[in-house]
Coordinates of C-alpha atoms in Angstrom, one line a residue:
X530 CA 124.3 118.1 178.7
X531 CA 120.5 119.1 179.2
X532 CA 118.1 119.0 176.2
X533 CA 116.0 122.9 177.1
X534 CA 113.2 124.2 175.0
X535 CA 112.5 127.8 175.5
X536 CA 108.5 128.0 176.4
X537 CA 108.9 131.7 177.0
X538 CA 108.0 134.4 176.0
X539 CA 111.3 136.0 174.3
X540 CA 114.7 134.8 172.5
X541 CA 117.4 133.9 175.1
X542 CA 120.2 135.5 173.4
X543 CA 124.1 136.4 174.0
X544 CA 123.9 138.0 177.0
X545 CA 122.0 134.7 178.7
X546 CA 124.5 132.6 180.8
X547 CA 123.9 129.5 182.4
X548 CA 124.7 129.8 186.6
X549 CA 125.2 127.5 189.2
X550 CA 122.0 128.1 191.6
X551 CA 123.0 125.4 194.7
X552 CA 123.4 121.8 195.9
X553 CA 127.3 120.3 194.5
X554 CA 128.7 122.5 192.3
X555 CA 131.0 119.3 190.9
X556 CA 133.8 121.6 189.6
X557 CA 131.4 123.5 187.4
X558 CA 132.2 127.3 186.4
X559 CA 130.0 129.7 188.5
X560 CA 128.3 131.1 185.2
X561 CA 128.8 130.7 181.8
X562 CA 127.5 131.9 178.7
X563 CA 125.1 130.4 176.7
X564 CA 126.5 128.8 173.8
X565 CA 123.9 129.9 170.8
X566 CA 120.7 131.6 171.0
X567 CA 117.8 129.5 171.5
X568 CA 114.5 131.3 169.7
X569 CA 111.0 130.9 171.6
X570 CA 109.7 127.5 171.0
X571 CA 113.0 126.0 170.3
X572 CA 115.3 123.3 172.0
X573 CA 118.8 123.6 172.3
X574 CA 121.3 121.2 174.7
X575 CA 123.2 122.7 177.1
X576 CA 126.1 121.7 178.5
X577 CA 128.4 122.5 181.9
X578 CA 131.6 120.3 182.2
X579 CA 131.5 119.0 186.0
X580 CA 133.8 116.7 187.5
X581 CA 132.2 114.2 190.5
X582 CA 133.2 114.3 193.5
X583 CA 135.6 111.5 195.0
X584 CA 133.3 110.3 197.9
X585 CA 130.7 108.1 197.2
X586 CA 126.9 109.2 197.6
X587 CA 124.2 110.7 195.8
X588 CA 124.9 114.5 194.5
X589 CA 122.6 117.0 193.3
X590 CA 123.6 120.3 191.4
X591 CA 121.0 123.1 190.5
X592 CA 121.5 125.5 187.5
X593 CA 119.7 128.1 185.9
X594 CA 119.6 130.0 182.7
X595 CA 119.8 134.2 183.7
X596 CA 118.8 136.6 181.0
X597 CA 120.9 139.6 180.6
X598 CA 120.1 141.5 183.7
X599 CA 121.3 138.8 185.9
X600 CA 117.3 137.2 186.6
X601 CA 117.1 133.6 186.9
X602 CA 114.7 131.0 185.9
X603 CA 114.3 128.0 184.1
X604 CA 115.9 125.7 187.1
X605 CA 117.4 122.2 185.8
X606 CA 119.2 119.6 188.1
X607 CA 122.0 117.1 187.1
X608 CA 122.1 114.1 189.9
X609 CA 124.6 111.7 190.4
X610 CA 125.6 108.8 192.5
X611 CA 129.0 107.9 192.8
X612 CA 129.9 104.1 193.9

């Protein structure tokens, strides 16, 4: 789960999804919806379920909120280590 405020310009609404961008996808979906609208100037958490992987090391993931026509932005990271 990542705590996001939107400093844009517009309302990410329904049609916003959170995508996998690159790095170690961990099991994660490929996109996914947002769950609620997050209004300009607002903070919402976000959440992808992952799974980590079995090897040990240090993972990175990348995601990305996409508005309705598919354009990303707003690139956040989850980084793990596994023992």
């Amino acid at each position: 789960t990542w705590q996001i405020r939107n400093s844009g310009t517009c309302d990410w609404g329904t049609g916003y999804t959170i995508i996998y961008s690159s790095g170690e996808q961990m099991g994660g979906p490929s996109s996914q919806p947002l769950a609620t609208a997050v209004s300009v100037g607002a903070t919402a958490e976000i959440s992808v379920e992952l799974v980590a992987p079995a090897t040990a090391g240090d993972y990175t993931g990348w995601y990305a909120i996409a508005n309705a026509s598919g354009q990303a932005f707003g690139f956040f990271s989850v980084v793990i280590t596994v023992p």
